[in-house]
Amino acid sequence: MTSPLPAFAAVVVAAGSGSRAGGGKQWRLLGGRPVLRWSVQALLEAGAEDLVVVIPAGAEAGAGEALAGLTGWRIAAGGATRADSVRSGLEALGGPPARPVLIHDAARPLLTPPVIRRVLEALSDAEGALPALPVADSLRRGDDGLMADPVEREGLWRAQTPQAFRHATITAAYAAWPAGEAATDEATVVQRAGGRVRLVDGDPRLMKLTFPEDFAMAEALIPRQTRVGQGFDAHRWGPGSSVWLCGVEIAHDQTLIGHSDADAGLHALTDAILGAMGDGDIGDHFPPTDPQWKGASSDRFLVHAVERLHARGGRLVNVDVTLICERPKVKPHRQAMRERLAGLLSLPLDAVSVKATTTEAMGFTGRGEGLAAQAVATIDLPA
Ligand code: MG
């Protein structure tokens, strides 16, 4: 059993222009969520009783959108420097002087509860705490592209955030900080004011998104889960001259009857993807009572499901469709169907399977009353 965390508040600094990472990195999506949302959510879920997000002036609407649905946060306008922004956040926060405040960079989205716990617990015998990692690589000073003096790495640490202090401690330390001198971080400010700042174990996943390539690395660090969904659909045969199956039109002496184009293969597959996401079924998204879907080409249903998956930072891994009918013969069209699905889903061909079977003249498919389709989809979602 771990002890409950002390009450704490937080300031999340998202006021930078982030020019090295391509500008406005706090709004970019990581695993389907804005970068800013990751740490705000982590701090709120860890129990922050008050939280101020410091954003550039004029970015209120963007922040509201990025944090939609989360409660317990407020915004403050950033200043010209990081220190000004933090001061603005602390002022907006207020609260009891002895209450711990975590000051965190929004550019470090992958914040976990253990790090929050470690910095808070360290305040029991120090005036400040910051997560830090020992330097593993050799350090070299460079001079115009040539190696200059080596730097001894012994005793060196890479500082991260959130950094924790009691409200009165960090406020007083900033008040004592020399005007005109740039402060690297709050730990430096408190230490200069005579406070003891404890180094606690950091987390490599708390990497700071600085350069454009950092996004790909952070994306790879997000915990993900594999999920499976299945779908089933059936439509009745009726008079006609062609049938749509898996997005391919096949000449046939009958057609499938339905509100849309009755492509049972695409309908089963759409349901499989929605099912893997726990996102309802095709009828929820495209009600058959809605006249706008009359005769609709079913590829748009499928693309809609995939777009919803992408919006959640998910990826489709593979799909497998089985068509169940006596006629028409599916085999001659299987390759075209796979290619069509691969194109719609942006998947490699070997991740798209279309199979066909009969039911040996048994049941409604066997008697030629209708065609059925089954589908399975595997997806990968941020956990
Ligand atoms: Mg259907």
mmCIF file of C-alpha atoms and ligand atoms in Angstrom:
data_model
loop_
_atom_site.group_PDB
_atom_site.id
_atom_site.type_symbol
_atom_site.label_atom_id
_atom_site.label_comp_id
_atom_site.label_asym_id
_atom_site.label_seq_id
_atom_site.Cartn_x
_atom_site.Cartn_y
_atom_site.Cartn_z
ATOM 1 C CA MET A 1 0.000 0.000 0.000
ATOM 2 C CA THR A 2 1.284 3.422 -0.894
ATOM 3 C CA SER A 3 0.374 6.347 1.299
ATOM 4 C CA PRO A 4 -1.966 9.018 -0.087
ATOM 5 C CA LEU A 5 -0.282 11.981 -1.734
ATOM 6 C CA PRO A 6 -0.332 15.325 0.101
ATOM 7 C CA ALA A 7 -2.656 17.958 -1.353
ATOM 8 C CA PHE A 8 -0.853 19.810 -4.129
ATOM 9 C CA ALA A 9 -1.391 22.306 -6.921
ATOM 10 C CA ALA A 10 0.331 22.621 -10.294
ATOM 11 C CA VAL A 11 1.478 25.142 -12.859
ATOM 12 C CA VAL A 12 1.900 23.825 -16.396
ATOM 13 C CA VAL A 13 4.000 26.094 -18.572
ATOM 14 C CA ALA A 14 2.904 26.061 -22.199
ATOM 15 C CA ALA A 15 3.792 29.619 -23.107
ATOM 16 C CA GLY A 16 6.778 28.957 -25.353
ATOM 17 C CA SER A 17 6.693 29.352 -29.094
ATOM 18 C CA GLY A 18 8.577 26.054 -29.442
ATOM 19 C CA SER A 19 10.392 27.254 -32.536
ATOM 20 C CA ARG A 20 12.988 24.450 -32.492
ATOM 21 C CA ALA A 21 10.269 21.805 -32.687
ATOM 22 C CA GLY A 22 8.454 23.571 -35.490
ATOM 23 C CA GLY A 23 6.353 26.064 -33.499
ATOM 24 C CA GLY A 24 3.443 25.657 -31.131
ATOM 25 C CA LYS A 25 4.439 22.154 -30.106
ATOM 26 C CA GLN A 26 2.062 22.215 -27.115
ATOM 27 C CA TRP A 27 -0.869 22.006 -29.543
ATOM 28 C CA ARG A 28 0.487 19.229 -31.763
ATOM 29 C CA LEU A 29 -1.050 15.795 -31.467
ATOM 30 C CA LEU A 30 0.773 12.975 -29.757
ATOM 31 C CA GLY A 31 -1.058 9.662 -29.701
ATOM 32 C CA GLY A 32 -4.181 11.497 -30.846
ATOM 33 C CA ARG A 33 -4.076 13.999 -27.955
ATOM 34 C CA PRO A 34 -2.631 17.525 -27.912
ATOM 35 C CA VAL A 35 0.774 17.570 -26.200
ATOM 36 C CA LEU A 36 -0.549 19.958 -23.538
ATOM 37 C CA ARG A 37 -3.395 17.632 -22.646
ATOM 38 C CA TRP A 38 -1.063 14.787 -21.672
ATOM 39 C CA SER A 39 0.546 16.439 -18.667
ATOM 40 C CA VAL A 40 -2.541 18.390 -17.574
ATOM 41 C CA GLN A 41 -4.480 15.132 -17.521
ATOM 42 C CA ALA A 42 -1.672 13.302 -15.693
ATOM 43 C CA LEU A 43 -1.540 15.980 -12.970
ATOM 44 C CA LEU A 44 -5.319 16.131 -12.578
ATOM 45 C CA GLU A 45 -5.571 12.353 -12.396
ATOM 46 C CA ALA A 46 -2.819 12.319 -9.767
ATOM 47 C CA GLY A 47 -5.037 14.593 -7.671
ATOM 48 C CA ALA A 48 -3.901 18.190 -8.317
ATOM 49 C CA GLU A 49 -6.511 20.222 -6.433
ATOM 50 C CA ASP A 50 -5.799 23.339 -8.469
ATOM 51 C CA LEU A 51 -3.989 23.697 -11.776
ATOM 52 C CA VAL A 52 -3.018 26.740 -13.803
ATOM 53 C CA VAL A 53 -1.958 26.400 -17.426
ATOM 54 C CA VAL A 54 0.220 29.273 -18.620
ATOM 55 C CA ILE A 55 -0.342 29.921 -22.317
ATOM 56 C CA PRO A 56 0.655 32.595 -24.812
ATOM 57 C CA ALA A 57 -1.714 35.579 -24.883
ATOM 58 C CA GLY A 58 -4.480 34.949 -27.394
ATOM 59 C CA ALA A 59 -4.288 31.145 -27.151
ATOM 60 C CA GLU A 60 -7.289 30.795 -24.829
ATOM 61 C CA ALA A 61 -9.507 29.176 -27.451
ATOM 62 C CA GLY A 62 -6.766 26.721 -28.429
ATOM 63 C CA ALA A 63 -6.238 25.753 -24.804
ATOM 64 C CA GLY A 64 -9.965 25.292 -24.310
ATOM 65 C CA GLU A 65 -10.079 22.955 -27.271
ATOM 66 C CA ALA A 66 -6.954 21.023 -26.251
ATOM 67 C CA LEU A 67 -8.284 20.502 -22.715
ATOM 68 C CA ALA A 68 -11.971 20.031 -23.540
ATOM 69 C CA GLY A 69 -13.702 17.693 -21.110
ATOM 70 C CA LEU A 70 -11.088 18.056 -18.359
ATOM 71 C CA THR A 71 -12.129 19.924 -15.230
ATOM 72 C CA GLY A 72 -10.089 21.572 -12.500
ATOM 73 C CA TRP A 73 -7.793 23.786 -14.598
ATOM 74 C CA ARG A 74 -7.563 27.522 -15.209
ATOM 75 C CA ILE A 75 -5.432 29.608 -17.525
ATOM 76 C CA ALA A 76 -2.994 32.459 -17.027
ATOM 77 C CA ALA A 77 -1.216 34.502 -19.680
ATOM 78 C CA GLY A 78 2.492 33.870 -20.158
ATOM 79 C CA GLY A 79 5.235 36.480 -19.998
ATOM 80 C CA ALA A 80 8.269 37.366 -22.078
ATOM 81 C CA THR A 81 10.501 34.742 -20.437
ATOM 82 C CA ARG A 82 9.921 31.362 -18.898
ATOM 83 C CA ALA A 83 10.467 32.858 -15.439
ATOM 84 C CA ASP A 84 7.836 35.533 -16.122
ATOM 85 C CA SER A 85 5.427 32.826 -17.214
ATOM 86 C CA VAL A 86 6.006 30.757 -14.091
ATOM 87 C CA ARG A 87 5.561 33.828 -11.886
ATOM 88 C CA SER A 88 2.312 34.610 -13.677
ATOM 89 C CA GLY A 89 1.127 31.051 -13.082
ATOM 90 C CA LEU A 90 2.057 31.126 -9.382
ATOM 91 C CA GLU A 91 0.278 34.429 -8.924
ATOM 92 C CA ALA A 92 -2.870 33.121 -10.592
ATOM 93 C CA LEU A 93 -2.677 29.983 -8.464
ATOM 94 C CA GLY A 94 -2.434 31.583 -5.033
ATOM 95 C CA GLY A 95 -3.479 29.265 -2.230
ATOM 96 C CA PRO A 96 -1.934 28.257 1.118
ATOM 97 C CA PRO A 97 1.763 29.254 1.422
ATOM 98 C CA ALA A 98 2.759 25.773 2.578
ATOM 99 C CA ARG A 99 0.938 23.922 -0.199
ATOM 100 C CA PRO A 100 3.279 22.087 -2.580
ATOM 101 C CA VAL A 101 3.206 23.332 -6.162
ATOM 102 C CA LEU A 102 4.462 21.270 -9.073
ATOM 103 C CA ILE A 103 5.852 23.358 -11.917
ATOM 104 C CA HIS A 104 5.901 21.430 -15.148
ATOM 105 C CA ASP A 105 6.846 21.995 -18.788
ATOM 106 C CA ALA A 106 4.034 21.102 -21.174
ATOM 107 C CA ALA A 107 6.747 19.979 -23.601
ATOM 108 C CA ARG A 108 7.302 16.916 -21.363
ATOM 109 C CA PRO A 109 4.007 15.136 -21.987
ATOM 110 C CA LEU A 110 4.747 11.613 -20.755
ATOM 111 C CA LEU A 111 4.426 12.319 -17.040
ATOM 112 C CA THR A 112 3.694 9.334 -14.813
ATOM 113 C CA PRO A 113 2.273 9.073 -11.263
ATOM 114 C CA PRO A 114 5.515 7.685 -9.729
ATOM 115 C CA VAL A 115 7.457 10.817 -10.728
ATOM 116 C CA ILE A 116 4.754 13.042 -9.235
ATOM 117 C CA ARG A 117 4.901 11.027 -6.030
ATOM 118 C CA ARG A 118 8.698 11.170 -5.793
ATOM 119 C CA VAL A 119 8.978 14.953 -6.111
ATOM 120 C CA LEU A 120 6.138 15.520 -3.633
ATOM 121 C CA GLU A 121 7.546 13.103 -1.061
ATOM 122 C CA ALA A 122 11.003 14.684 -1.339
ATOM 123 C CA LEU A 123 9.579 17.945 0.044
ATOM 124 C CA SER A 124 9.403 16.345 3.491
ATOM 125 C CA ASP A 125 13.088 17.105 4.033
ATOM 126 C CA ALA A 126 14.018 19.625 1.329
ATOM 127 C CA GLU A 127 12.852 22.984 0.017
ATOM 128 C CA GLY A 128 12.601 21.708 -3.511
ATOM 129 C CA ALA A 129 12.783 18.563 -5.629
ATOM 130 C CA LEU A 130 13.293 17.769 -9.260
ATOM 131 C CA PRO A 131 13.367 14.561 -11.264
ATOM 132 C CA ALA A 132 16.749 13.975 -12.858
ATOM 133 C CA LEU A 133 18.586 11.299 -14.782
ATOM 134 C CA PRO A 134 22.290 10.527 -14.532
ATOM 135 C CA VAL A 135 24.241 11.392 -17.668
ATOM 136 C CA ALA A 136 25.184 8.146 -19.411
ATOM 137 C CA ASP A 137 26.952 9.435 -22.527
ATOM 138 C CA SER A 138 30.433 10.885 -22.468
ATOM 139 C CA LEU A 139 30.296 14.656 -22.639
ATOM 140 C CA ARG A 140 32.428 16.702 -24.981
ATOM 141 C CA ARG A 141 32.687 20.400 -25.536
ATOM 142 C CA GLY A 142 32.698 21.253 -29.235
ATOM 143 C CA ASP A 143 34.473 24.171 -30.814
ATOM 144 C CA ASP A 144 33.538 24.974 -34.397
ATOM 145 C CA GLY A 145 32.870 21.298 -35.156
ATOM 146 C CA LEU A 146 36.043 20.051 -33.493
ATOM 147 C CA MET A 147 36.281 18.427 -30.126
ATOM 148 C CA ALA A 148 37.608 20.695 -27.427
ATOM 149 C CA ASP A 149 38.048 19.886 -23.729
ATOM 150 C CA PRO A 150 36.220 16.824 -22.465
ATOM 151 C CA VAL A 151 33.686 17.434 -19.689
ATOM 152 C CA GLU A 152 33.749 15.192 -16.653
ATOM 153 C CA ARG A 153 30.292 13.594 -16.426
ATOM 154 C CA GLU A 154 30.763 12.320 -12.888
ATOM 155 C CA GLY A 155 28.103 13.915 -10.686
ATOM 156 C CA LEU A 156 26.184 15.400 -13.621
ATOM 157 C CA TRP A 157 22.419 14.989 -13.960
ATOM 158 C CA ARG A 158 19.872 15.834 -16.630
ATOM 159 C CA ALA A 159 17.152 17.950 -15.012
ATOM 160 C CA GLN A 160 13.505 17.290 -15.805
ATOM 161 C CA THR A 161 10.153 18.584 -14.573
ATOM 162 C CA PRO A 162 7.827 18.664 -12.654
ATOM 163 C CA GLN A 163 9.813 20.474 -10.023
ATOM 164 C CA ALA A 164 8.166 20.713 -6.599
ATOM 165 C CA PHE A 165 8.305 23.493 -3.987
ATOM 166 C CA ARG A 166 6.030 24.942 -1.365
ATOM 167 C CA HIS A 167 4.222 27.965 -2.759
ATOM 168 C CA ALA A 168 5.830 30.436 -0.337
ATOM 169 C CA THR A 169 9.316 29.023 -1.014
ATOM 170 C CA ILE A 170 9.262 29.420 -4.782
ATOM 171 C CA THR A 171 7.505 32.802 -4.586
ATOM 172 C CA ALA A 172 10.098 34.187 -2.172
ATOM 173 C CA ALA A 173 12.967 32.723 -4.198
ATOM 174 C CA TYR A 174 11.729 34.384 -7.381
ATOM 175 C CA ALA A 175 11.337 37.690 -5.485
ATOM 176 C CA ALA A 176 15.001 37.443 -4.502
ATOM 177 C CA TRP A 177 16.223 36.496 -7.991
ATOM 178 C CA PRO A 178 18.406 39.244 -9.572
ATOM 179 C CA ALA A 179 16.488 41.280 -12.136
ATOM 180 C CA GLY A 180 17.823 40.819 -15.651
ATOM 181 C CA GLU A 181 19.403 37.418 -15.025
ATOM 182 C CA ALA A 182 17.828 34.501 -16.898
ATOM 183 C CA ALA A 183 16.720 31.585 -14.704
ATOM 184 C CA THR A 184 17.106 28.115 -16.240
ATOM 185 C CA ASP A 185 14.499 26.536 -14.005
ATOM 186 C CA GLU A 186 12.836 26.898 -10.616
ATOM 187 C CA ALA A 187 15.251 24.496 -8.923
ATOM 188 C CA THR A 188 18.070 26.918 -9.732
ATOM 189 C CA VAL A 189 16.083 29.839 -8.346
ATOM 190 C CA VAL A 190 15.317 28.068 -5.061
ATOM 191 C CA GLN A 191 18.830 26.717 -4.686
ATOM 192 C CA ARG A 192 20.296 30.201 -5.231
ATOM 193 C CA ALA A 193 18.000 31.472 -2.488
ATOM 194 C CA GLY A 194 19.586 28.972 -0.119
ATOM 195 C CA GLY A 195 17.085 26.153 -0.419
ATOM 196 C CA ARG A 196 18.094 22.491 -0.560
ATOM 197 C CA VAL A 197 16.788 20.924 -3.734
ATOM 198 C CA ARG A 198 16.661 17.152 -3.826
ATOM 199 C CA LEU A 199 17.325 15.152 -6.976
ATOM 200 C CA VAL A 200 14.862 12.267 -7.298
ATOM 201 C CA ASP A 201 14.731 9.574 -9.954
ATOM 202 C CA GLY A 202 13.499 10.971 -13.245
ATOM 203 C CA ASP A 203 12.010 9.005 -16.115
ATOM 204 C CA PRO A 204 13.490 8.693 -19.625
ATOM 205 C CA ARG A 205 9.930 8.904 -21.004
ATOM 206 C CA LEU A 206 9.712 12.423 -19.600
ATOM 207 C CA MET A 207 11.844 13.559 -22.516
ATOM 208 C CA LYS A 208 11.414 17.149 -23.592
ATOM 209 C CA LEU A 209 9.985 17.598 -27.076
ATOM 210 C CA THR A 210 12.556 19.958 -28.505
ATOM 211 C CA PHE A 211 13.406 18.944 -32.065
ATOM 212 C CA PRO A 212 10.954 17.774 -34.760
ATOM 213 C CA GLU A 213 12.316 14.207 -34.607
ATOM 214 C CA ASP A 214 11.478 14.023 -30.875
ATOM 215 C CA PHE A 215 7.800 13.583 -31.736
ATOM 216 C CA ALA A 216 8.399 10.268 -33.470
ATOM 217 C CA MET A 217 10.393 9.029 -30.473
ATOM 218 C CA ALA A 218 7.727 10.134 -27.992
ATOM 219 C CA GLU A 219 5.049 8.545 -30.168
ATOM 220 C CA ALA A 220 6.944 5.252 -29.918
ATOM 221 C CA LEU A 221 7.089 5.565 -26.104
ATOM 222 C CA ILE A 222 3.337 5.855 -25.627
ATOM 223 C CA PRO A 223 1.901 2.716 -24.071
ATOM 224 C CA ARG A 224 -0.388 1.098 -26.612
ATOM 225 C CA GLN A 225 -2.762 -1.821 -26.579
ATOM 226 C CA THR A 226 -3.829 -4.212 -29.299
ATOM 227 C CA ARG A 227 -7.550 -4.698 -29.679
ATOM 228 C CA VAL A 228 -9.747 -6.890 -31.837
ATOM 229 C CA GLY A 229 -13.242 -6.200 -33.134
ATOM 230 C CA GLN A 230 -15.619 -8.345 -35.130
ATOM 231 C CA GLY A 231 -18.530 -7.523 -37.382
ATOM 232 C CA PHE A 232 -21.357 -9.409 -39.046
ATOM 233 C CA ASP A 233 -23.846 -8.328 -41.682
ATOM 234 C CA ALA A 234 -26.386 -9.896 -44.035
ATOM 235 C CA HIS A 235 -28.514 -8.595 -46.876
ATOM 236 C CA ARG A 236 -31.323 -10.151 -48.893
ATOM 237 C CA TRP A 237 -31.035 -10.887 -52.615
ATOM 238 C CA GLY A 238 -33.421 -9.067 -54.965
ATOM 239 C CA PRO A 239 -33.796 -8.220 -58.621
ATOM 240 C CA GLY A 240 -30.801 -6.466 -60.161
ATOM 241 C CA SER A 241 -27.810 -6.795 -62.451
ATOM 242 C CA SER A 242 -24.794 -6.233 -60.205
ATOM 243 C CA VAL A 243 -23.734 -6.410 -56.576
ATOM 244 C CA TRP A 244 -21.255 -4.401 -54.490
ATOM 245 C CA LEU A 245 -18.961 -6.527 -52.334
ATOM 246 C CA CYS A 246 -15.950 -5.164 -50.439
ATOM 247 C CA GLY A 247 -16.076 -1.988 -52.508
ATOM 248 C CA VAL A 248 -16.029 -3.788 -55.865
ATOM 249 C CA GLU A 249 -18.993 -3.958 -58.248
ATOM 250 C CA ILE A 250 -19.552 -7.431 -59.645
ATOM 251 C CA ALA A 251 -21.900 -8.220 -62.525
ATOM 252 C CA HIS A 252 -24.550 -10.650 -61.235
ATOM 253 C CA ASP A 253 -28.122 -11.640 -62.015
ATOM 254 C CA GLN A 254 -29.287 -10.315 -58.639
ATOM 255 C CA THR A 255 -28.424 -7.482 -56.274
ATOM 256 C CA LEU A 256 -28.402 -7.099 -52.505
ATOM 257 C CA ILE A 257 -31.244 -5.055 -51.079
ATOM 258 C CA GLY A 258 -30.527 -2.399 -48.484
ATOM 259 C CA HIS A 259 -30.840 1.254 -47.584
ATOM 260 C CA SER A 260 -27.308 1.994 -48.803
ATOM 261 C CA ASP A 261 -25.538 0.037 -51.541
ATOM 262 C CA ALA A 262 -25.920 -3.049 -49.280
ATOM 263 C CA ASP A 263 -22.220 -3.922 -49.410
ATOM 264 C CA ALA A 264 -22.313 -6.457 -46.567
ATOM 265 C CA GLY A 265 -18.523 -6.921 -46.683
ATOM 266 C CA LEU A 266 -17.878 -3.225 -46.036
ATOM 267 C CA HIS A 267 -20.625 -3.078 -43.415
ATOM 268 C CA ALA A 268 -19.204 -6.023 -41.454
ATOM 269 C CA LEU A 269 -15.723 -4.527 -41.683
ATOM 270 C CA THR A 270 -16.897 -1.083 -40.545
ATOM 271 C CA ASP A 271 -18.555 -2.716 -37.532
ATOM 272 C CA ALA A 272 -15.380 -4.671 -36.780
ATOM 273 C CA ILE A 273 -13.327 -1.450 -36.607
ATOM 274 C CA LEU A 274 -15.948 0.390 -34.560
ATOM 275 C CA GLY A 275 -16.210 -2.669 -32.309
ATOM 276 C CA ALA A 276 -12.469 -2.746 -31.655
ATOM 277 C CA MET A 277 -12.709 0.896 -30.519
ATOM 278 C CA GLY A 278 -15.839 0.329 -28.427
ATOM 279 C CA ASP A 279 -17.434 3.008 -30.584
ATOM 280 C CA GLY A 280 -20.919 1.661 -31.260
ATOM 281 C CA ASP A 281 -21.979 0.216 -34.588
ATOM 282 C CA ILE A 282 -22.592 1.362 -38.137
ATOM 283 C CA GLY A 283 -26.269 2.050 -37.395
ATOM 284 C CA ASP A 284 -25.313 4.525 -34.649
ATOM 285 C CA HIS A 285 -23.128 6.521 -37.008
ATOM 286 C CA PHE A 286 -25.254 6.178 -40.157
ATOM 287 C CA PRO A 287 -28.881 5.556 -39.105
ATOM 288 C CA PRO A 288 -30.805 3.656 -41.823
ATOM 289 C CA THR A 289 -33.709 6.030 -41.099
ATOM 290 C CA ASP A 290 -31.622 8.971 -42.334
ATOM 291 C CA PRO A 291 -32.465 9.672 -45.998
ATOM 292 C CA GLN A 292 -28.970 11.020 -46.714
ATOM 293 C CA TRP A 293 -27.566 7.449 -46.616
ATOM 294 C CA LYS A 294 -30.081 6.097 -49.147
ATOM 295 C CA GLY A 295 -28.093 4.394 -51.871
ATOM 296 C CA ALA A 296 -24.858 5.621 -50.275
ATOM 297 C CA SER A 297 -21.591 4.077 -51.322
ATOM 298 C CA SER A 298 -20.481 2.125 -48.262
ATOM 299 C CA ASP A 299 -16.807 3.001 -48.597
ATOM 300 C CA ARG A 300 -17.595 6.263 -46.813
ATOM 301 C CA PHE A 301 -18.848 4.313 -43.775
ATOM 302 C CA LEU A 302 -15.564 2.441 -43.652
ATOM 303 C CA VAL A 303 -13.455 5.575 -44.115
ATOM 304 C CA HIS A 304 -15.460 7.294 -41.360
ATOM 305 C CA ALA A 305 -14.634 4.474 -38.919
ATOM 306 C CA VAL A 306 -10.946 4.688 -39.816
ATOM 307 C CA GLU A 307 -10.970 8.461 -39.353
ATOM 308 C CA ARG A 308 -12.441 8.014 -35.879
ATOM 309 C CA LEU A 309 -9.694 5.528 -35.133
ATOM 310 C CA HIS A 310 -6.999 7.947 -36.299
ATOM 311 C CA ALA A 311 -8.565 10.748 -34.242
ATOM 312 C CA ARG A 312 -7.884 8.637 -31.161
ATOM 313 C CA GLY A 313 -4.272 8.072 -32.185
ATOM 314 C CA GLY A 314 -5.092 4.519 -33.239
ATOM 315 C CA ARG A 315 -3.747 2.477 -36.129
ATOM 316 C CA LEU A 316 -5.304 -0.327 -38.072
ATOM 317 C CA VAL A 317 -3.121 -3.451 -38.047
ATOM 318 C CA ASN A 318 -4.955 -5.953 -40.235
ATOM 319 C CA VAL A 319 -8.428 -6.904 -41.423
ATOM 320 C CA ASP A 320 -9.959 -10.215 -42.471
ATOM 321 C CA VAL A 321 -13.335 -10.484 -44.227
ATOM 322 C CA THR A 322 -15.291 -13.644 -44.996
ATOM 323 C CA LEU A 323 -18.141 -13.517 -47.523
ATOM 324 C CA ILE A 324 -20.724 -16.290 -47.188
ATOM 325 C CA CYS A 325 -22.793 -17.116 -50.273
ATOM 326 C CA GLU A 326 -23.388 -19.769 -52.938
ATOM 327 C CA ARG A 327 -23.302 -17.221 -55.770
ATOM 328 C CA PRO A 328 -21.679 -15.175 -57.230
ATOM 329 C CA LYS A 329 -18.274 -16.808 -57.250
ATOM 330 C CA VAL A 330 -16.068 -14.543 -55.160
ATOM 331 C CA LYS A 331 -12.675 -16.000 -55.946
ATOM 332 C CA PRO A 332 -12.199 -14.283 -59.336
ATOM 333 C CA HIS A 333 -12.750 -10.912 -57.585
ATOM 334 C CA ARG A 334 -10.839 -11.492 -54.379
ATOM 335 C CA GLN A 335 -7.665 -9.765 -55.475
ATOM 336 C CA ALA A 336 -9.565 -6.693 -56.672
ATOM 337 C CA MET A 337 -11.425 -6.599 -53.341
ATOM 338 C CA ARG A 338 -8.197 -6.818 -51.346
ATOM 339 C CA GLU A 339 -6.647 -4.058 -53.416
ATOM 340 C CA ARG A 340 -9.715 -1.868 -52.993
ATOM 341 C CA LEU A 341 -9.751 -2.389 -49.212
ATOM 342 C CA ALA A 342 -5.991 -1.861 -48.944
ATOM 343 C CA GLY A 343 -6.437 1.455 -50.748
ATOM 344 C CA LEU A 344 -9.371 2.572 -48.588
ATOM 345 C CA LEU A 345 -7.607 1.568 -45.384
ATOM 346 C CA SER A 346 -4.045 2.579 -46.352
ATOM 347 C CA LEU A 347 -2.848 -0.902 -45.418
ATOM 348 C CA PRO A 348 -0.313 -3.123 -47.165
ATOM 349 C CA LEU A 349 -1.920 -5.885 -49.195
ATOM 350 C CA ASP A 350 -0.730 -8.647 -46.875
ATOM 351 C CA ALA A 351 -2.648 -7.014 -44.012
ATOM 352 C CA VAL A 352 -5.922 -7.300 -45.940
ATOM 353 C CA SER A 353 -7.635 -10.642 -46.377
ATOM 354 C CA VAL A 354 -10.850 -11.443 -48.205
ATOM 355 C CA LYS A 355 -12.102 -15.005 -48.051
ATOM 356 C CA ALA A 356 -15.269 -16.690 -49.238
ATOM 357 C CA THR A 357 -17.193 -19.759 -48.297
ATOM 358 C CA THR A 358 -20.511 -21.409 -48.961
ATOM 359 C CA THR A 359 -22.689 -23.060 -46.338
ATOM 360 C CA GLU A 360 -23.145 -26.165 -48.474
ATOM 361 C CA ALA A 361 -26.687 -25.217 -49.450
ATOM 362 C CA MET A 362 -27.772 -24.935 -45.802
ATOM 363 C CA GLY A 363 -29.453 -21.942 -44.202
ATOM 364 C CA PHE A 364 -30.447 -18.613 -45.755
ATOM 365 C CA THR A 365 -27.180 -18.184 -47.599
ATOM 366 C CA GLY A 366 -27.334 -21.769 -48.817
ATOM 367 C CA ARG A 367 -30.884 -21.369 -50.119
ATOM 368 C CA GLY A 368 -29.829 -18.200 -51.930
ATOM 369 C CA GLU A 369 -32.048 -15.899 -49.875
ATOM 370 C CA GLY A 370 -29.231 -13.606 -48.901
ATOM 371 C CA LEU A 371 -25.507 -13.065 -48.491
ATOM 372 C CA ALA A 372 -23.692 -12.771 -45.160
ATOM 373 C CA ALA A 373 -20.325 -11.324 -44.273
ATOM 374 C CA GLN A 374 -18.075 -11.595 -41.248
ATOM 375 C CA ALA A 375 -15.071 -9.438 -40.501
ATOM 376 C CA VAL A 376 -12.328 -9.115 -37.925
ATOM 377 C CA ALA A 377 -10.142 -6.036 -37.459
ATOM 378 C CA THR A 378 -7.062 -5.657 -35.279
ATOM 379 C CA ILE A 379 -6.214 -2.162 -34.112
ATOM 380 C CA ASP A 380 -3.573 -0.555 -31.969
ATOM 381 C CA LEU A 381 -4.671 2.258 -29.630
ATOM 382 C CA PRO A 382 -2.892 4.455 -27.104
ATOM 383 C CA ALA A 383 -3.629 2.719 -23.802
HETATM 384 MG MG MG B 1 -25.651 -3.849 -43.888
#
